[in-house]
């Protein structure tokens, strides 16, 4: 093959890859817009949540815990909002769902301790130790904790995906955002979230199972069964 033919084929191949990338990018942006549009009507203020309730549980989604078992600012704001909703009577059950996949890192016990120190009854706090992702938290809220009507607490950027996944899994899901300040890394999170929304859309399509399931721990029952 002479140089001119090889060059033409190389250019054609690169153009094809660019075209497929462009199409894929447009598809991802369309899915992102779809998820946001589907979820937005289910955002509630505290007063709206009181009117919409009661809920089976307030589902607080975990995120980073810092050294010394200190909730990151983002997690602390989620917990404060969840406690506020609990005190307002939206639900008498809080489900803390986060990552406790190894002994050296434990979001959920830190979350529970934070809430108990602020007056939430220990017996009203359930812990999902295998909420490794938003998708898994919603799946397990339905199948392990047998919740049906949930009020999700997280930041707005994350709420769209959480509500969308929950409702696609059959939960009667709403959300109250925990945005009380600006957080570092906002642009990075927004970009990452577009990818995460598309990833969870695929998980829903293929009906992906969570990392762990197990015996049911009904949210209406004894919270001590979720201790660990």
XYZ file of N, CA and C in Angstrom:
684
model
N 0.857 -1.192 0.000
C 0.000 0.000 0.000
C 0.895 1.245 0.000
N 0.614 2.164 -0.951
C 1.450 3.349 -0.985
C 1.000 4.355 0.073
N 1.828 5.371 0.246
C 1.607 6.347 1.313
C 0.284 7.073 1.161
N -0.133 7.450 -0.052
C -1.356 8.228 -0.252
C -2.591 7.430 0.162
N -2.622 6.149 -0.229
C -3.767 5.319 0.137
C -3.828 5.113 1.651
N -2.687 4.882 2.253
C -2.637 4.682 3.703
C -3.100 5.940 4.434
N -2.678 7.103 3.923
C -3.048 8.368 4.532
C -4.556 8.594 4.442
N -5.151 8.272 3.271
C -6.597 8.448 3.094
C -7.375 7.555 4.052
N -6.926 6.306 4.186
C -7.601 5.382 5.085
C -7.476 5.827 6.543
N -6.308 6.346 6.874
C -6.102 6.818 8.233
C -7.028 7.999 8.534
N -7.149 8.923 7.610
C -8.014 10.088 7.795
C -9.474 9.652 7.897
N -9.857 8.704 7.026
C -11.240 8.206 7.055
C -11.546 7.526 8.383
N -10.578 6.752 8.881
C -10.781 6.084 10.166
C -10.917 7.065 11.307
N -10.086 8.085 11.300
C -10.157 9.100 12.347
C -11.464 9.874 12.274
N -11.918 10.136 11.061
C -13.195 10.835 10.893
C -14.346 9.986 11.404
N -14.264 8.674 11.138
C -15.304 7.771 11.632
C -15.353 7.725 13.147
N -14.181 7.670 13.761
C -14.110 7.654 15.227
C -14.661 8.959 15.789
N -14.304 10.086 15.169
C -14.800 11.385 15.629
C -16.314 11.459 15.508
N -16.845 10.915 14.401
C -18.302 10.932 14.187
C -19.010 10.111 15.263
N -18.491 8.916 15.529
C -19.110 8.063 16.548
C -19.022 8.714 17.932
N -17.892 9.361 18.192
C -17.750 10.059 19.467
C -18.740 11.196 19.602
N -18.958 11.913 18.503
C -19.905 13.020 18.502
C -21.328 12.520 18.748
N -21.685 11.440 18.045
C -23.020 10.857 18.219
C -23.210 10.369 19.659
N -22.169 9.700 20.169
C -22.240 9.215 21.546
C -22.371 10.348 22.536
N -21.634 11.421 22.305
C -21.711 12.576 23.197
C -23.083 13.207 23.188
N -23.681 13.329 21.998
C -25.031 13.886 21.903
C -26.028 12.991 22.622
N -25.857 11.673 22.455
C -26.741 10.736 23.141
C -26.644 10.867 24.648
N -25.436 11.028 25.176
C -25.251 11.182 26.612
C -25.895 12.464 27.120
N -25.764 13.539 26.360
C -26.373 14.807 26.772
C -27.897 14.725 26.731
N -28.423 14.004 25.756
C -29.877 13.828 25.678
C -30.394 13.020 26.867
N -29.685 11.956 27.229
C -30.083 11.165 28.389
C -29.980 11.991 29.662
N -28.941 12.797 29.755
C -28.781 13.665 30.910
C -29.974 14.610 31.054
N -30.384 15.218 29.944
C -31.527 16.136 29.976
C -32.816 15.389 30.313
N -32.957 14.193 29.805
C -34.151 13.383 30.089
C -34.251 13.078 31.583
N -33.151 12.649 32.179
C -33.155 12.304 33.606
C -33.498 13.523 34.452
N -32.914 14.670 34.133
C -33.203 15.881 34.900
C -34.665 16.290 34.756
N -35.178 16.198 33.551
C -36.576 16.565 33.328
C -37.558 15.648 34.022
N -37.241 14.357 34.066
C -38.113 13.389 34.717
C -38.103 13.551 36.239
N -36.976 13.930 36.792
C -36.837 13.981 38.247
C -37.294 15.293 38.869
N -37.153 16.368 38.140
C -37.364 17.695 38.727
C -38.737 17.896 39.378
N -39.834 17.363 38.844
C -41.140 17.571 39.495
C -41.245 16.981 40.893
N -40.299 16.146 41.275
C -40.386 15.459 42.568
C -39.472 16.073 43.630
N -38.905 17.240 43.323
C -38.164 18.000 44.330
C -39.168 18.688 45.253
N -38.957 18.589 46.561
C -39.865 19.183 47.537
C -39.117 20.088 48.506
N -39.791 21.142 48.946
C -39.307 21.899 50.094
C -39.735 21.162 51.362
N -39.255 21.612 52.502
C -39.641 20.978 53.763
C -41.152 21.038 53.961
N -41.745 22.181 53.697
C -43.202 22.322 53.872
C -43.963 21.416 52.911
N -43.488 21.321 51.693
C -44.128 20.427 50.721
C -43.972 18.972 51.133
N -42.819 18.644 51.707
C -42.601 17.275 52.174
C -43.567 16.925 53.299
N -43.825 17.858 54.188
C -44.777 17.632 55.274
C -46.182 17.368 54.720
N -46.533 18.096 53.684
C -47.846 17.907 53.060
C -47.911 16.587 52.297
N -46.804 16.204 51.669
C -46.768 14.994 50.858
C -46.672 13.736 51.712
N -46.162 13.872 52.937
C -45.946 12.720 53.819
C -47.237 12.137 54.352
N -47.115 11.116 55.208
C -45.857 10.607 55.756
C -45.138 9.687 54.772
N -43.823 9.593 54.956
C -42.976 8.730 54.149
C -42.557 7.516 54.970
N -42.295 6.421 54.281
C -41.781 5.239 54.976
C -40.454 5.546 55.657
N -39.638 6.364 54.997
C -38.361 6.746 55.598
C -37.792 7.960 54.898
N -36.902 8.618 55.616
C -36.048 9.663 55.057
C -34.739 8.967 54.688
N -34.416 8.964 53.419
C -33.252 8.231 52.915
C -32.093 9.200 52.708
N -31.132 9.169 53.626
C -29.973 10.058 53.558
C -28.834 9.308 52.876
N -28.356 9.863 51.778
C -27.296 9.206 51.004
C -25.925 9.632 51.496
N -25.043 8.652 51.661
C -23.711 8.904 52.192
C -22.785 9.535 51.178
N -21.734 10.136 51.703
C -20.592 10.567 50.885
C -19.393 10.634 51.816
N -18.377 11.348 51.449
C -17.074 11.212 52.097
C -17.093 11.468 53.603
N -16.361 10.600 54.308
C -16.049 10.795 55.720
C -14.558 11.065 55.811
N -14.205 12.091 56.562
C -12.800 12.476 56.675
C -12.114 11.736 57.827
N -10.798 11.831 57.868
C -10.019 11.205 58.939
C -10.551 11.632 60.301
N -10.592 10.682 61.211
C -11.147 10.963 62.536
C -12.649 10.781 62.590
N -13.198 10.111 61.567
C -14.648 9.865 61.509
C -15.457 11.154 61.562
N -15.009 12.117 60.777
C -15.685 13.409 60.687
C -16.436 13.480 59.355
N -17.746 13.743 59.367
C -18.471 13.886 58.096
C -17.914 15.063 57.292
N -17.737 14.870 56.007
C -17.363 15.986 55.142
C -18.469 17.032 55.176
N -18.190 18.283 54.787
C -19.237 19.309 54.795
C -20.488 18.904 54.010
N -20.285 18.255 52.886
C -21.426 17.829 52.080
C -22.265 16.794 52.825
N -21.621 15.842 53.472
C -22.352 14.830 54.218
C -23.022 15.443 55.444
N -22.336 16.331 56.147
C -22.927 16.983 57.315
C -24.199 17.732 56.934
N -24.188 18.379 55.779
C -25.382 19.114 55.341
C -26.533 18.155 55.024
N -26.217 17.011 54.450
C -27.261 16.009 54.201
C -27.853 15.525 55.522
N -27.003 15.266 56.477
C -27.468 14.778 57.771
C -28.308 15.835 58.486
N -27.875 17.074 58.443
C -28.637 18.147 59.090
C -30.031 18.281 58.470
N -30.096 18.164 57.150
C -31.397 18.246 56.480
C -32.269 17.057 56.849
N -31.682 15.862 56.886
C -32.443 14.684 57.279
C -32.992 14.792 58.687
N -32.173 15.307 59.606
C -32.605 15.485 60.995
C -33.733 16.509 61.068
N -33.618 17.583 60.301
C -34.659 18.612 60.270
C -35.993 18.024 59.797
N -35.942 17.187 58.785
C -37.160 16.545 58.267
C -37.737 15.574 59.294
N -36.874 14.856 59.970
C -37.305 13.938 61.033
C -38.005 14.708 62.140
N -37.413 15.815 62.567
C -37.992 16.632 63.628
C -39.313 17.256 63.201
N -39.468 17.490 61.896
C -40.714 18.070 61.378
C -41.823 17.033 61.236
N -41.511 15.767 61.489
C -42.530 14.721 61.431
C -42.797 14.153 60.059
N -41.880 14.410 59.120
C -42.055 13.873 57.769
C -42.035 12.349 57.790
N -41.184 11.772 58.633
C -41.130 10.330 58.859
C -40.438 10.091 60.191
N -40.773 8.979 60.842
C -40.077 8.637 62.089
C -39.016 7.572 61.853
N -38.607 7.395 60.604
C -37.553 6.465 60.250
C -36.548 7.179 59.342
N -35.265 7.022 59.666
C -34.194 7.512 58.799
C -33.375 6.311 58.349
N -33.144 6.217 57.051
C -32.285 5.170 56.494
C -30.988 5.812 56.029
N -29.900 5.489 56.730
C -28.575 5.979 56.356
C -27.963 4.973 55.391
N -27.700 5.393 54.170
C -27.180 4.471 53.156
C -25.829 4.963 52.659
N -24.795 4.144 52.883
C -23.461 4.561 52.467
C -22.502 3.394 52.348
N -21.246 3.727 52.265
C -20.187 2.755 52.010
C -19.573 2.297 53.339
N -19.746 1.019 53.638
C -19.041 0.390 54.761
C -18.504 -0.944 54.261
N -17.778 -0.853 53.155
C -17.307 -2.059 52.499
C -16.006 -2.602 53.053
N -15.390 -1.860 53.961
C -14.149 -2.333 54.566
C -14.063 -1.783 55.983
N -13.279 -2.429 56.809
C -13.204 -2.066 58.222
C -12.640 -0.669 58.433
N -11.770 -0.243 57.540
C -11.090 1.036 57.721
C -11.881 2.228 57.206
N -13.033 1.980 56.619
C -13.834 3.104 56.097
C -15.309 2.812 56.334
N -15.978 3.696 57.067
C -17.348 3.428 57.510
C -18.149 4.725 57.491
N -18.975 4.896 56.467
C -19.815 6.090 56.399
C -21.035 5.980 57.315
N -21.672 4.810 57.339
C -22.999 4.722 57.950
C -22.983 4.832 59.470
N -22.004 4.240 60.139
C -21.952 4.388 61.589
C -21.622 5.824 61.988
N -20.787 6.503 61.202
C -20.522 7.921 61.437
C -21.808 8.729 61.260
N -22.579 8.387 60.234
C -23.844 9.088 59.985
C -24.822 8.886 61.146
N -24.921 7.646 61.616
C -25.834 7.375 62.718
C -25.390 8.096 63.979
N -24.116 8.024 64.289
C -23.612 8.670 65.504
C -23.890 10.174 65.474
N -23.696 10.789 64.323
C -23.953 12.219 64.153
C -25.415 12.540 64.471
N -26.331 11.721 63.965
C -27.758 11.963 64.174
C -28.166 11.715 65.624
N -27.638 10.651 66.222
C -27.981 10.342 67.619
C -27.509 11.459 68.538
N -26.322 11.985 68.279
C -25.800 13.089 69.091
C -26.681 14.328 69.011
N -27.508 14.414 67.975
C -28.383 15.568 67.788
C -29.847 15.243 68.084
N -30.058 14.143 68.776
C -31.376 13.885 69.325
C -32.245 12.884 68.602
N -31.771 12.298 67.511
C -32.569 11.279 66.825
C -32.452 9.971 67.607
N -33.573 9.314 67.828
C -33.569 8.060 68.574
C -32.846 6.975 67.782
N -31.952 6.272 68.463
C -31.174 5.219 67.808
C -32.073 4.184 67.153
N -33.175 3.840 67.810
C -34.068 2.805 67.284
C -34.837 3.258 66.043
N -34.712 4.526 65.690
C -35.364 5.044 64.487
C -34.400 5.156 63.310
N -33.153 4.744 63.506
C -32.141 4.886 62.458
C -31.740 3.517 61.926
N -32.033 3.280 60.659
C -31.607 2.071 59.964
C -30.337 2.384 59.199
N -29.478 1.371 59.049
C -28.211 1.562 58.349
C -28.070 0.563 57.205
N -27.822 1.098 56.029
C -27.507 0.261 54.864
C -25.998 0.324 54.657
N -25.309 -0.727 55.059
C -23.851 -0.764 55.001
C -23.330 -1.022 53.593
N -24.209 -1.396 52.671
C -23.775 -1.736 51.308
C -24.378 -0.788 50.278
N -24.562 0.461 50.684
C -25.010 1.479 49.733
C -23.817 2.057 48.998
N -23.178 1.226 48.187
C -21.914 1.599 47.543
C -22.100 2.590 46.395
N -23.312 2.729 45.920
C -23.597 3.658 44.827
C -25.046 4.098 44.948
N -25.392 5.133 44.219
C -26.773 5.618 44.232
C -27.727 4.515 43.779
N -27.358 3.830 42.724
C -28.195 2.752 42.201
C -28.404 1.670 43.247
N -27.325 1.264 43.916
C -27.436 0.205 44.906
C -28.223 0.658 46.134
N -28.082 1.914 46.522
C -28.846 2.432 47.657
C -30.338 2.348 47.384
N -30.758 2.707 46.177
C -32.185 2.684 45.849
C -32.696 1.242 45.732
N -31.913 0.405 45.105
C -32.291 -1.000 44.934
C -32.478 -1.663 46.301
N -31.540 -1.422 47.207
C -31.593 -2.043 48.519
C -32.671 -1.408 49.407
N -32.930 -0.122 49.230
C -34.035 0.495 49.969
C -35.343 -0.210 49.637
N -35.489 -0.606 48.398
C -36.697 -1.308 47.958
C -36.703 -2.770 48.393
N -35.621 -3.501 48.149
C -35.635 -4.952 48.321
C -35.227 -5.422 49.716
N -34.269 -4.733 50.337
C -33.833 -5.134 51.672
C -34.673 -4.454 52.751
N -34.856 -3.156 52.621
C -35.564 -2.415 53.664
C -37.058 -2.287 53.376
N -37.466 -2.741 52.197
C -38.874 -2.844 51.826
C -39.622 -1.516 51.960
N -38.920 -0.448 51.666
C -39.546 0.873 51.628
C -40.304 1.025 50.314
N -41.340 1.801 50.352
C -42.121 2.069 49.149
C -42.187 3.567 48.845
N -42.383 4.370 49.868
C -42.455 5.824 49.689
C -41.301 6.449 50.459
N -40.363 7.068 49.738
C -39.142 7.560 50.369
C -38.915 9.033 50.043
N -38.303 9.713 50.994
C -37.866 11.090 50.783
C -36.338 11.083 50.824
N -35.730 11.344 49.686
C -34.276 11.277 49.542
C -33.657 12.610 49.933
N -32.534 12.547 50.622
C -31.797 13.755 50.989
C -30.390 13.677 50.423
N -30.064 14.636 49.583
C -28.719 14.785 49.026
C -28.644 16.183 48.428
N -27.516 16.520 47.790
C -27.411 17.824 47.136
C -28.142 17.796 45.787
N -28.502 18.986 45.310
C -29.324 19.078 44.101
C -28.693 18.388 42.900
N -27.386 18.591 42.690
C -26.742 18.024 41.506
C -26.910 16.497 41.464
N -26.957 15.875 42.628
C -27.051 14.431 42.775
C -28.501 13.955 42.820
N -29.393 14.859 43.213
C -30.786 14.485 43.460
C -31.496 13.997 42.195
N -31.179 14.607 41.056
C -31.848 14.204 39.811
C -31.678 12.707 39.565
N -30.463 12.254 39.676
C -30.179 10.839 39.419
C -30.808 9.949 40.484
N -30.707 10.369 41.737
C -31.264 9.557 42.817
C -32.766 9.361 42.651
N -33.479 10.439 42.378
C -34.931 10.336 42.195
C -35.258 9.508 40.961
N -34.555 9.766 39.866
C -34.839 9.051 38.627
C -34.650 7.550 38.809
N -33.515 7.154 39.383
C -33.249 5.728 39.585
C -34.305 5.120 40.504
N -34.612 5.806 41.601
C -35.581 5.279 42.560
C -36.942 5.062 41.916
N -37.381 6.020 41.140
C -38.705 5.899 40.537
C -38.716 4.842 39.429
N -37.615 4.711 38.712
C -37.523 3.662 37.702
C -37.534 2.274 38.343
N -37.065 2.188 39.581
C -37.085 0.920 40.311
C -38.421 0.686 41.024
N -39.343 1.597 40.879
C -40.675 1.392 41.423
C -40.958 2.055 42.753
N -40.006 2.821 43.272
C -40.235 3.539 44.518
C -41.028 4.815 44.259
N -41.881 5.162 45.200
C -42.582 6.448 45.160
C -41.645 7.449 45.817
N -40.749 8.001 45.025
C -39.608 8.747 45.555
C -39.730 10.242 45.298
N -39.341 11.002 46.318
C -39.263 12.459 46.260
C -37.912 12.849 46.854
N -37.577 14.128 46.789
C -36.297 14.544 47.333
C -36.323 15.948 47.894
N -35.529 16.153 48.920
C -35.311 17.482 49.490
C -33.817 17.740 49.478
N -33.402 18.818 48.842
C -31.977 19.063 48.657
C -31.346 19.635 49.920
N -30.058 19.362 50.061
C -29.308 19.758 51.257
C -28.243 20.789 50.920
N -28.518 21.652 49.949
C -27.539 22.656 49.545
C -27.626 23.868 50.470
N -26.670 24.009 51.353
C -26.666 25.160 52.251
C -25.446 26.045 52.041
N -24.548 25.636 51.134
C -23.315 26.392 50.886
C -22.745 25.960 49.542
N -21.703 26.635 49.128
C -20.983 26.226 47.921
C -19.916 25.214 48.320
N -19.736 24.208 47.484
C -18.768 23.157 47.776
C -17.642 23.198 46.747
N -16.453 22.865 47.195
C -15.309 22.827 46.281
C -15.522 21.750 45.224
N -14.989 21.991 44.038
C -15.035 20.987 42.974
C -16.360 20.911 42.250
N -17.104 21.995 42.211
C -18.453 21.958 41.625
C -18.429 21.576 40.143
N -17.535 22.185 39.370
C -17.486 21.895 37.928
C -17.162 20.430 37.680
N -16.201 19.897 38.416
C -15.842 18.484 38.274
C -17.035 17.586 38.575
N -17.762 17.893 39.648
C -18.914 17.054 40.021
C -20.004 17.090 38.968
N -20.246 18.260 38.385
C -21.284 18.372 37.368
C -20.937 17.522 36.144
N -19.672 17.543 35.733
C -19.243 16.736 34.581
C -19.329 15.253 34.921
N -18.829 14.893 36.096
C -18.862 13.499 36.528
C -20.298 12.997 36.634
N -21.192 13.867 37.041
C -22.586 13.452 37.231
C -23.261 13.124 35.905
N -22.895 13.812 34.841
C -23.456 13.480 33.522
C -23.091 12.041 33.163
N -21.840 11.676 33.408
C -21.401 10.308 33.133
C -22.126 9.319 34.049
N -22.283 9.678 35.317
C -22.935 8.785 36.267
C -24.407 8.575 35.927
N -25.067 9.606 35.456
C -26.480 9.462 35.066
C -26.617 8.483 33.911
N -25.721 8.577 32.955
C -25.765 7.646 31.827
C -25.423 6.226 32.280
N -24.470 6.093 33.174
C -24.109 4.771 33.682
C -25.299 4.123 34.386
N -26.008 4.878 35.208
C -27.150 4.317 35.922
C -28.320 4.021 34.981
N -28.434 4.789 33.915
C -29.462 4.470 32.916
C -29.197 3.100 32.299
N -27.929 2.793 32.063
C -27.563 1.471 31.544
C -27.842 0.398 32.594
N -27.515 0.678 33.855
C -27.786 -0.278 34.934
C -29.263 -0.613 35.010
N -30.100 0.389 34.847
C -31.550 0.163 34.853
C -31.967 -0.679 33.650
N -31.366 -0.396 32.515
C -31.725 -1.113 31.289
C -31.404 -2.599 31.403
N -30.245 -2.911 31.973
C -29.821 -4.316 32.057
C -30.246 -4.977 33.368
N -30.933 -4.178 34.229
C -31.417 -4.691 35.529
C -30.272 -5.250 36.369
N -29.230 -4.452 36.496
C -28.053 -4.874 37.250
C -28.383 -5.124 38.718
N -27.855 -6.193 39.269
C -28.048 -6.511 40.683
C -27.021 -5.750 41.530
N -27.370 -5.404 42.773
C -26.396 -4.775 43.665
C -25.275 -5.741 44.037
N -24.226 -5.195 44.597
C -23.106 -6.026 45.053
C -23.576 -7.051 46.070
N -24.426 -6.602 47.003
C -24.970 -7.484 48.036
C -26.476 -7.278 48.148
N -27.179 -8.388 48.366
C -28.576 -8.315 48.781
C -28.646 -8.959 50.170
N -29.509 -9.941 50.388
C -29.560 -10.574 51.706
C -30.973 -10.623 52.241
N -31.089 -10.933 53.532
C -32.397 -11.047 54.167
C -33.022 -9.671 54.352
N -34.347 -9.582 54.202
C -35.024 -8.291 54.391
C -34.889 -7.762 55.819
N -34.793 -6.448 55.920
C -34.836 -5.739 57.201
C -35.894 -4.657 57.043
N -37.167 -4.984 57.246
C -38.244 -4.030 56.955
C -38.077 -2.708 57.701
N -38.243 -1.619 56.997
C -38.086 -0.296 57.569
C -39.128 -0.036 58.658
N -40.187 -0.794 58.638
C -41.241 -0.647 59.642
C -40.941 -1.414 60.918
N -39.831 -2.190 60.903
C -39.526 -3.066 62.025
C -38.472 -2.531 62.956
N -37.579 -3.400 63.388
C -36.575 -3.117 64.406
C -35.268 -2.656 63.733
N -34.886 -1.420 63.998
C -33.686 -0.874 63.371
C -32.413 -1.571 63.825
N -32.426 -2.175 65.010
C -31.225 -2.828 65.518
C -30.756 -3.963 64.624
N -31.666 -4.511 63.804
C -31.290 -5.574 62.869
C -30.305 -5.107 61.821
N -30.202 -3.774 61.634
C -29.278 -3.230 60.628
C -27.970 -2.774 61.248
N -27.805 -2.926 62.543
C -26.572 -2.504 63.196
C -25.396 -3.349 62.741
N -24.210 -2.780 62.789
C -23.038 -3.543 62.415
C -21.843 -2.640 62.254
